[in-house]
Coordinates of C-alpha atoms in Angstrom, one line a residue:
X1 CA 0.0 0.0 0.0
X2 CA 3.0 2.2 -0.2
X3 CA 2.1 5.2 -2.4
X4 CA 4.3 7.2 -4.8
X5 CA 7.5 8.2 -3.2
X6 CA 7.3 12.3 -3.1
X7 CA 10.3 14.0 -2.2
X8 CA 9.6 13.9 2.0
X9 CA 9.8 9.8 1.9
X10 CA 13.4 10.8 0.3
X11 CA 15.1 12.9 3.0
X12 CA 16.1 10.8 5.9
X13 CA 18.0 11.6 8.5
X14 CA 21.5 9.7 9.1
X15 CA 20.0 7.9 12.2
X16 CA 17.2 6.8 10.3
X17 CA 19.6 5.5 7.8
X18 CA 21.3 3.4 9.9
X19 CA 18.7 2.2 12.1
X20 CA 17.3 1.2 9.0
X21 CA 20.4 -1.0 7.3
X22 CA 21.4 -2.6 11.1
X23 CA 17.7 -3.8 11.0
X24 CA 17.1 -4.4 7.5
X25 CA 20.5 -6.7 6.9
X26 CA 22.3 -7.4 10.0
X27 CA 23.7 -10.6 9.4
X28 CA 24.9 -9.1 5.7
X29 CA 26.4 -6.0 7.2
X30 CA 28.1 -7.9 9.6
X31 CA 29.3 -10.1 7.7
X32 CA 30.9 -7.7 5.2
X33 CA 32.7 -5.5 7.9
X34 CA 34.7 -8.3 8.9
X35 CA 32.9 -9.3 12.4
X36 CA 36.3 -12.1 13.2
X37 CA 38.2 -8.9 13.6
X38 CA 35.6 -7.1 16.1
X39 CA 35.7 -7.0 20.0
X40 CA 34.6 -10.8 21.3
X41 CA 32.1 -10.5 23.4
X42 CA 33.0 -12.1 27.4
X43 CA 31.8 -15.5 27.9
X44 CA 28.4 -15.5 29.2
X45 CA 28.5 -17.7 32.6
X46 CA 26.7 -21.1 32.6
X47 CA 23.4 -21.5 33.2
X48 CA 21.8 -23.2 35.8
X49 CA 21.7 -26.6 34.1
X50 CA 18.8 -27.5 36.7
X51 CA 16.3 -25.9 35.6
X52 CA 16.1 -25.9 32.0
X53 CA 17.0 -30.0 32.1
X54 CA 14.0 -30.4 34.0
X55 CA 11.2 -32.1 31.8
X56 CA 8.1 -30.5 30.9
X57 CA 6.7 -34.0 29.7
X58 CA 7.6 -37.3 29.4
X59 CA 7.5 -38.9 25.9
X60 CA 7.9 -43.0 25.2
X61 CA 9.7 -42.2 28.6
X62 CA 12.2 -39.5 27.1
X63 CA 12.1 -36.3 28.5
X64 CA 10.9 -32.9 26.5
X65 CA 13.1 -30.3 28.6
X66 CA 12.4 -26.8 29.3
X67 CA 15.6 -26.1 27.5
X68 CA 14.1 -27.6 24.6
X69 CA 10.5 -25.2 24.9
X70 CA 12.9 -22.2 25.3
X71 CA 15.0 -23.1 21.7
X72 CA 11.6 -23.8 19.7
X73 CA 10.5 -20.4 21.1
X74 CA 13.1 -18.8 20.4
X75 CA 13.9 -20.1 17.3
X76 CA 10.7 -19.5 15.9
X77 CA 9.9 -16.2 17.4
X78 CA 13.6 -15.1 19.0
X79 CA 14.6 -12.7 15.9
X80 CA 11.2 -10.9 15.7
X81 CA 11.4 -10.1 19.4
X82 CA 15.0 -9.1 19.4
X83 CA 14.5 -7.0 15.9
X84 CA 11.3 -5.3 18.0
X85 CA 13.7 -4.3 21.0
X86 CA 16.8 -3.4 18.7
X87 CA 14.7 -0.9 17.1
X88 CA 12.9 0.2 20.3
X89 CA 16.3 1.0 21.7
X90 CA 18.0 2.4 18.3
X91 CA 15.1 4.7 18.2
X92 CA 16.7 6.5 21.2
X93 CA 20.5 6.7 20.6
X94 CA 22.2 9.8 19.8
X95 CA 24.1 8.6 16.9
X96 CA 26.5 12.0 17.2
X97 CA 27.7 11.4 20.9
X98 CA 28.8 7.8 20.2
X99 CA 32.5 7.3 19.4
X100 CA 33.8 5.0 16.8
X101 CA 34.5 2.0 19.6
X102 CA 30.8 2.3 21.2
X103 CA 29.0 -0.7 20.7
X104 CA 25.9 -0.4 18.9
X105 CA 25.0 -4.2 19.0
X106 CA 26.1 -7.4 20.2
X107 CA 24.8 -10.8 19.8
X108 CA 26.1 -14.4 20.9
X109 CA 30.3 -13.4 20.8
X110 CA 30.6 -10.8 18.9
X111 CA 29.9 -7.2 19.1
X112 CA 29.2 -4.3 16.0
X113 CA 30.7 -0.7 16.7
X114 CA 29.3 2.0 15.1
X115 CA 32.9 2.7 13.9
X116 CA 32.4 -0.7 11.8
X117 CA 28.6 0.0 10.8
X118 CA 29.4 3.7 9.6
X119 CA 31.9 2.5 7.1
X120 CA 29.7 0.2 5.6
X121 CA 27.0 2.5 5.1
X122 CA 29.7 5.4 3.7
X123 CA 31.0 2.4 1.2
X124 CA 27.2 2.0 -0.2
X125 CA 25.1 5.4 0.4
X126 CA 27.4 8.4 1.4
X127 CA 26.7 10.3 -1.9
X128 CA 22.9 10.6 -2.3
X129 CA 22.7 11.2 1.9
X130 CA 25.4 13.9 1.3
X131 CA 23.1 15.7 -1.4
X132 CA 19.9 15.3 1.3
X133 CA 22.3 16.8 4.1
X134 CA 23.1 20.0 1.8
X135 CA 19.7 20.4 1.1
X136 CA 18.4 20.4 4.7
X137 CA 21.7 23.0 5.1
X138 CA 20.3 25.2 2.2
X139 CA 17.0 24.9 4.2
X140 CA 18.1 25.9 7.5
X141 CA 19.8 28.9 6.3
X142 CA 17.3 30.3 4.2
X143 CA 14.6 30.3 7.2
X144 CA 16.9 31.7 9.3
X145 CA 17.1 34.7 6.4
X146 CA 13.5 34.9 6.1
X147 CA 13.1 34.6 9.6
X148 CA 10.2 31.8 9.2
X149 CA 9.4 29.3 12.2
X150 CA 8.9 25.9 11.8
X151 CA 6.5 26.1 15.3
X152 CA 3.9 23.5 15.9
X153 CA 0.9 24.5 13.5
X154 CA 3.4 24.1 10.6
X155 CA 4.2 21.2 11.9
X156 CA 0.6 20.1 12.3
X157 CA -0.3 21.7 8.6
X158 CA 2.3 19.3 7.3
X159 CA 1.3 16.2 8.6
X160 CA -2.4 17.2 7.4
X161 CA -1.3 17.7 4.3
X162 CA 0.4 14.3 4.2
X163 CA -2.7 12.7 5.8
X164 CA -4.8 13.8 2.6
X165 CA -2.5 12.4 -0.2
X166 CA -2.3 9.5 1.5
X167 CA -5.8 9.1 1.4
X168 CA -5.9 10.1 -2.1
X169 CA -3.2 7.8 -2.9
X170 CA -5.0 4.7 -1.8
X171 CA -8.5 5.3 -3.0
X172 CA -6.6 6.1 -6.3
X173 CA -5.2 2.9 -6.0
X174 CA -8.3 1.1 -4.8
X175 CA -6.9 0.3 -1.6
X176 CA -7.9 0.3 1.9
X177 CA -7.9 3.0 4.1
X178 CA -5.5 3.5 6.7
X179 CA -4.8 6.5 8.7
X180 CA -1.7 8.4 8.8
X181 CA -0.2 7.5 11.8
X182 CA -0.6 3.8 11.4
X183 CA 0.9 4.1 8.4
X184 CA 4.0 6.1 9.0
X185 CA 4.6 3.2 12.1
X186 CA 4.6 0.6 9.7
X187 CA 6.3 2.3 6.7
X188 CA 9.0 4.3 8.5
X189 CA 9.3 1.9 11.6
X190 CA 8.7 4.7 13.9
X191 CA 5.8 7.0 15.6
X192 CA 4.4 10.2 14.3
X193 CA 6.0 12.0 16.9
X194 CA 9.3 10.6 15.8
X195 CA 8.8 10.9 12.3
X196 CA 7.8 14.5 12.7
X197 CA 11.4 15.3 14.6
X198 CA 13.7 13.7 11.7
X199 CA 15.7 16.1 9.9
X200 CA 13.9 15.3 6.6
X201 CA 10.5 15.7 7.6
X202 CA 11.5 19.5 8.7
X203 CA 13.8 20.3 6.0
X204 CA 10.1 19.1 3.6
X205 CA 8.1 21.5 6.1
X206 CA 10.2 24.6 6.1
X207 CA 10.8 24.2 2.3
X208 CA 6.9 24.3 2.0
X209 CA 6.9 27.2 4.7
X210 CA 9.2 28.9 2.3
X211 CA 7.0 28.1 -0.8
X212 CA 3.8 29.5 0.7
X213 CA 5.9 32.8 1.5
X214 CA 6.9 32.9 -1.9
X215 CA 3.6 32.2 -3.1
X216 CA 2.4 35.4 -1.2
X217 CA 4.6 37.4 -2.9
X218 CA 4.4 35.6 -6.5
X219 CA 1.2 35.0 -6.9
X220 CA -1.3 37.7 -7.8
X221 CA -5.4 38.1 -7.5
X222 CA -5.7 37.3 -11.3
X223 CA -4.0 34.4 -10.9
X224 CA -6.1 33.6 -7.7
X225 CA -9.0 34.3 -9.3
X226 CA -8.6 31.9 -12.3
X227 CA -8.0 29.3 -9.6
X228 CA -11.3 30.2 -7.7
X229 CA -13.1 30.4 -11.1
X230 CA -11.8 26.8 -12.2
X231 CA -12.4 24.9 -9.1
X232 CA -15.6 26.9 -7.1
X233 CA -17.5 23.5 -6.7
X234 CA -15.0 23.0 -3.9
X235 CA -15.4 26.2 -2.3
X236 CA -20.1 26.1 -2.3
X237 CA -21.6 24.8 0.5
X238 CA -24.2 23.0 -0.3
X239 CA -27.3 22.7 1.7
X240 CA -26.9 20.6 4.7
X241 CA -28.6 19.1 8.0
X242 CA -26.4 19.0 10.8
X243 CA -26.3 15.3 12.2
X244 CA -25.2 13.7 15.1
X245 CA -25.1 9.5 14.3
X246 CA -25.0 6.6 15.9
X247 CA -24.6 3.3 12.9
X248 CA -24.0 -0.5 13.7
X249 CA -23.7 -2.4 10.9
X250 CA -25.6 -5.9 10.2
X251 CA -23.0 -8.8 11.2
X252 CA -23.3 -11.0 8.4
X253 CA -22.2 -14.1 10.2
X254 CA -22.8 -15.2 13.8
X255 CA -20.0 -15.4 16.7
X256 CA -19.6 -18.9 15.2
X257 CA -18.4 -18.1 11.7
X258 CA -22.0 -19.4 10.5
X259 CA -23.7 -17.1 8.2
X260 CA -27.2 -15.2 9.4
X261 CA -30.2 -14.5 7.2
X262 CA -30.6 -11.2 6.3
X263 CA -34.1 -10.9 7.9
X264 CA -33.1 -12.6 10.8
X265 CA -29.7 -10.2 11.4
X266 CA -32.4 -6.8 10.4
X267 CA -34.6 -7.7 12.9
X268 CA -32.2 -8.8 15.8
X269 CA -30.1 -5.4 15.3
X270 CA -33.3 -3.0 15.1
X271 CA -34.1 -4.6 18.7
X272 CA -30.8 -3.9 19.9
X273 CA -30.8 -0.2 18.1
X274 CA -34.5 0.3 19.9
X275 CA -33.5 -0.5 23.3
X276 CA -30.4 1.3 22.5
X277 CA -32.9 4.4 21.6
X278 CA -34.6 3.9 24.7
X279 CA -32.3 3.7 27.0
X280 CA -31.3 7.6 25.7
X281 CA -34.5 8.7 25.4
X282 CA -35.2 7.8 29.2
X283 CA -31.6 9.7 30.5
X284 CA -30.3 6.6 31.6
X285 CA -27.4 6.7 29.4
X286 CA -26.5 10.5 27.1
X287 CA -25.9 9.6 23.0
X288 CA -22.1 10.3 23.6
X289 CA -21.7 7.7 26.2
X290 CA -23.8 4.9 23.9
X291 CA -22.3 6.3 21.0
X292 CA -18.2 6.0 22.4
X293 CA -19.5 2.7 23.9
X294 CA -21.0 1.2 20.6
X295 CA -20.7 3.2 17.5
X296 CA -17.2 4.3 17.8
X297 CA -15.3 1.6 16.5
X298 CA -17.4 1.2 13.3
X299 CA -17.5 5.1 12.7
X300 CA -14.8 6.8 14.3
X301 CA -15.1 10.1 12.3
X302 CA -15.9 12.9 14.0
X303 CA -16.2 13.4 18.3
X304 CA -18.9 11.6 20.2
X305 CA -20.9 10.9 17.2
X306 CA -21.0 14.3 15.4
X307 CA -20.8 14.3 11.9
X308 CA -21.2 18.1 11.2
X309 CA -23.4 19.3 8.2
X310 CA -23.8 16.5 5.8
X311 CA -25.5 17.1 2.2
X312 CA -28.6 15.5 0.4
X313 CA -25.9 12.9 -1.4
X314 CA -24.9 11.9 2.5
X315 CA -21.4 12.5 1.5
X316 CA -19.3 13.7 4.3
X317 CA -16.6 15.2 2.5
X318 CA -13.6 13.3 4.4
X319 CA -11.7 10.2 2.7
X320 CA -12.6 7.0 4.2
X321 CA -15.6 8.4 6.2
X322 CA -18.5 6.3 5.9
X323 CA -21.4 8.0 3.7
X324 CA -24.7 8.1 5.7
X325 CA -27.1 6.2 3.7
X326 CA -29.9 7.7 1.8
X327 CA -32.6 6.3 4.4
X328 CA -31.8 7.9 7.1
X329 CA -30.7 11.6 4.9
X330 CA -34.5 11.2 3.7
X331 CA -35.8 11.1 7.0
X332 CA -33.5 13.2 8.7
X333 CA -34.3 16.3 5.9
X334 CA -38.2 15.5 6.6
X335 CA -37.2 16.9 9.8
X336 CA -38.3 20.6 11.4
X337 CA -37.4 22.6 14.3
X338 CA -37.1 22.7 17.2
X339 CA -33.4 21.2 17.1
X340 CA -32.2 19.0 18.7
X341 CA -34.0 15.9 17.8
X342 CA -33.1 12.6 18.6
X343 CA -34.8 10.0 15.5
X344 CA -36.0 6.4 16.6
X345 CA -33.8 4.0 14.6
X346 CA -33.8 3.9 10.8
X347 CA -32.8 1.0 8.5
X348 CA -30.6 1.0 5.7
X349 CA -29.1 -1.2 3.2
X350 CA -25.5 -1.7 5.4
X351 CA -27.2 -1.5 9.3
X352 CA -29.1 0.4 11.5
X353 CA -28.7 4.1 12.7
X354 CA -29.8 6.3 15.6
X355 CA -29.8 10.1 14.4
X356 CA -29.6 13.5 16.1
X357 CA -30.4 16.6 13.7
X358 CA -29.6 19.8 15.4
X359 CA -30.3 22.1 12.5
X360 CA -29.9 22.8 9.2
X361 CA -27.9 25.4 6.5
X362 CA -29.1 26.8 3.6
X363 CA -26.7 26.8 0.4
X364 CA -24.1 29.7 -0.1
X365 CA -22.5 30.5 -2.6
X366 CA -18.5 31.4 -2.0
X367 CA -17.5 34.9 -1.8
X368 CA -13.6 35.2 -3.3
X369 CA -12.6 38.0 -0.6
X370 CA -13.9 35.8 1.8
X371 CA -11.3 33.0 0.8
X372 CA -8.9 34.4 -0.7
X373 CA -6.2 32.7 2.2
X374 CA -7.9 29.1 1.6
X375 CA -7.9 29.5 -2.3
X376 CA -4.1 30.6 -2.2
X377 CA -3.4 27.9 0.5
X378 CA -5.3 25.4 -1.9
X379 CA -3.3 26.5 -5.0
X380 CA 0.3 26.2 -3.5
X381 CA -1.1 23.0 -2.3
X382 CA -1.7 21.4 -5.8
X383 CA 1.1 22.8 -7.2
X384 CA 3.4 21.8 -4.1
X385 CA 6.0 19.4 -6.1
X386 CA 7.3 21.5 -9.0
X387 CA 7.2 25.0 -6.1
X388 CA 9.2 22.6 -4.0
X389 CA 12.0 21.7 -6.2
X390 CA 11.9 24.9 -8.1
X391 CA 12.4 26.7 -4.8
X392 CA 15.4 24.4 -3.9
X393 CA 16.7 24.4 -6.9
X394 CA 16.9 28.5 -6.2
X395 CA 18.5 28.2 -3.1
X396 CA 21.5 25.7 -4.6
X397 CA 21.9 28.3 -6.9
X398 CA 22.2 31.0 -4.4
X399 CA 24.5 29.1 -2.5
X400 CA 27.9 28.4 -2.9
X401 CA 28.7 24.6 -2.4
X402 CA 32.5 23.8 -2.8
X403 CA 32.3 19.5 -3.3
X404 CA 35.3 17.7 -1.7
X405 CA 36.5 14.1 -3.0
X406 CA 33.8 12.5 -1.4
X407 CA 35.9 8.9 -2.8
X408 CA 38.8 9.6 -1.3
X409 CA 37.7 10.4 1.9
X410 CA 35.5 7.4 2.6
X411 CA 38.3 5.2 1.2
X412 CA 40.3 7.2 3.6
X413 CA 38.0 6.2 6.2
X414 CA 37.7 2.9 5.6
X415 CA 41.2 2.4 5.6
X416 CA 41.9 3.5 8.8
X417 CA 39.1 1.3 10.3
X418 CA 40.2 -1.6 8.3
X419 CA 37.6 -2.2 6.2
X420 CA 38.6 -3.3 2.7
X421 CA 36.9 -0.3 -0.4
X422 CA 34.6 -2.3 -2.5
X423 CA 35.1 -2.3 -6.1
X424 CA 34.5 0.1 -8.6
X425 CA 33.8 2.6 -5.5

């Protein structure tokens, strides 16, 4: 489910880099940076022999150990644990206060120092993360010339605007939804909050910081206009009913794997909806609380059940949020004041729902002085790519970069550490 690579899934930072290669291909790395010559690790001391000899059954009269439970386990399930708390731990290390001798891992007798690991990596990769460290240089100094802030809501505006193509990306590609979070843990091996500190991640935000300053500056009311003019379904507000909903879904199969007939499943989950209804309706239990209780893990969109203004189509205008089904829009829009009013349950196609309309808007048409930030915001946003590498390709020009023999050094380097220069390189 890995979308197009844009230029953020590029710019890693050197930690992230080798985290990544010591996890990725540790017996290969180790192998190629001559492990014979590293430190030997001490003897561990024997282990109680007692214990793990003692049998856990008896089979034909031969014994099945505990040693022998322990080797299955971890044969079978030893590397995925250990690659868990390797990264875990490699997630924290300073990379730039560790000398050349530190140990960065060491498994049964032998011992990897990040002297040894470094040089690898510098043999294989040092040129392309040299061209990603100038870049986030370039970066750095031109917002400390512009005086621009890379403070939390540019942080947060980023990671929004990564959320979206995401989104985009995988309903383009006709695959499932996943949210953004999720996906960075399991694509960058790390959490949001992590991801959001690397080095590449705020060398891609300040550069778009930079682009929407430029933008300000560049891009004039004309121009903004055309925009406004060429995309204004996006900007009406259609007519809406504010809703508040709480949908369970009709279980196709019973606890048992066995599949239920429809009209069976219908009739049990409008019971369960209509004491569900009930049990609101007499202030036993508020919608949030039955809502956050029940609803929240098939529709999590939204706080405590509130969708905000949906239209006719029962489109909520967020990828991957469930559409409310035409049923209960026709109902709800048959609907007058006074708001709030809490509907008994409705039946649809996909399950059962318990709605809350506390008003309605009419239609509006959009005013461009009114939204003439959003439109610009909106226009930088489509065109982020080709601003982005137009912009650094500006500041590279701008900049004077004297280029050392990268070659020579890293066969320098791995020459004093011993480590043989691999062909060709």
């Amino acid at each position: 489910m890995t979308p197009d690579r844009p230029l953020y899934r590029r710019l890693h930072s050197c930690a992230a880099l080798l985290a990544a290669a010591l996890l990725g291909n540790l017996a290969t790395c180790a192998e190629q940076v001559a492990l014979p010559a590293a430190t030997p690790a001490p003897a561990a001391p024997p282990t109680a022999a007692s214990t793990l000899a003692e049998p856990v059954a008896m089979i034909d009269g031969k014994p099945l150990t505990l040693r022998d439970v322990e080797d299955a386990l971890l044969k079978k399930e030893g590397v995925e644990q250990v690659e868990e708390l390797m990264h875990d731990q490699l997630g924290r290390v300073d990379w730039a206060k560790l000398s050349d001798d530190s140990v960065v891992v060491q498994v049964a007798g032998w011992r990897l120092t990040r002297g040894l690991l470094a040089v690898q990596l510098l043999r294989d990769g040092s040129a392309k993360v040299r061209e990603e460290l100038i870049n986030i240089r370039l970066v750095e100094n031109a917002l400390v010339k512009e005086g621009v802030v890379i403070d939390a809501k540019a942080i947060d505006g980023e990671v929004t605007r990564m959320a979206k193509r995401l989104q985009e990306s995988l309903k383009t590609r006709g695959q499932p939804q996943v949210d953004f979070p999720t996906f960075i843990q399991q694509t960058q091996k790390m959490s949001l909050a992590q991801f959001t500190s690397e080095p590449g991640f705020r060398m891609l935000t300040g550069l778009h910081l930079l682009v929407a300053s430029r933008a300000h500056a560049e891009v004039e009311d004309d121009g903004l206009k055309a925009w406004f003019a060429e995309h204004i379904e996006r900007y009406r507000e259609p007519e809406a009913v504010d809703l508040s909903s709480l949908w369970i879904p009709y279980a196709p199969k019973d606890k048992d794997g066995k599949a239920i007939p429809a009209e069976v499943e219908h009739k049990r989950l409008m019971e369960v909806m209509v004491q569900l209804h009930g049990t609101m309706t007499a202030g036993r239990l508020t919608f949030e609380q039955v809502w956050n209780t029940f609803g929240k893990g098939y529709d999590p969109n939204g706080v405590d059940g509130h969708l905000g203004f949906v239209p006719r189509s029962g489109d909520r205008g967020e990828l991957g949020a469930r559409v409310v089904e035409p049923a209960a829009m026709s109902v709800a829009w048959a609907i007058n004041p006074p708001y709030p009013q809490m509907l008994a349950p409705i039946a649809g196609a996909t399950g059962v729902e318990i709605l809350i309309v506390h008003g309605r808007r009419a239609a509006k048409e959009p005013v461009f002085a009114d939204l003439k930030e959003r439109i610009l915001q909106d226009l930088v946003d489509a065109q982020i790519e080709p601003r982005t590498s137009r912009l650094l390709g500006d500041l590279r020009r701008a900049s004077t970069i004297d280029y050392k023999s990268l070659p020579a050094l890293v066969n320098q380097r791995l020459a004093e550490t011993g480590v043989p220069a691999a062909a060709g390189k």
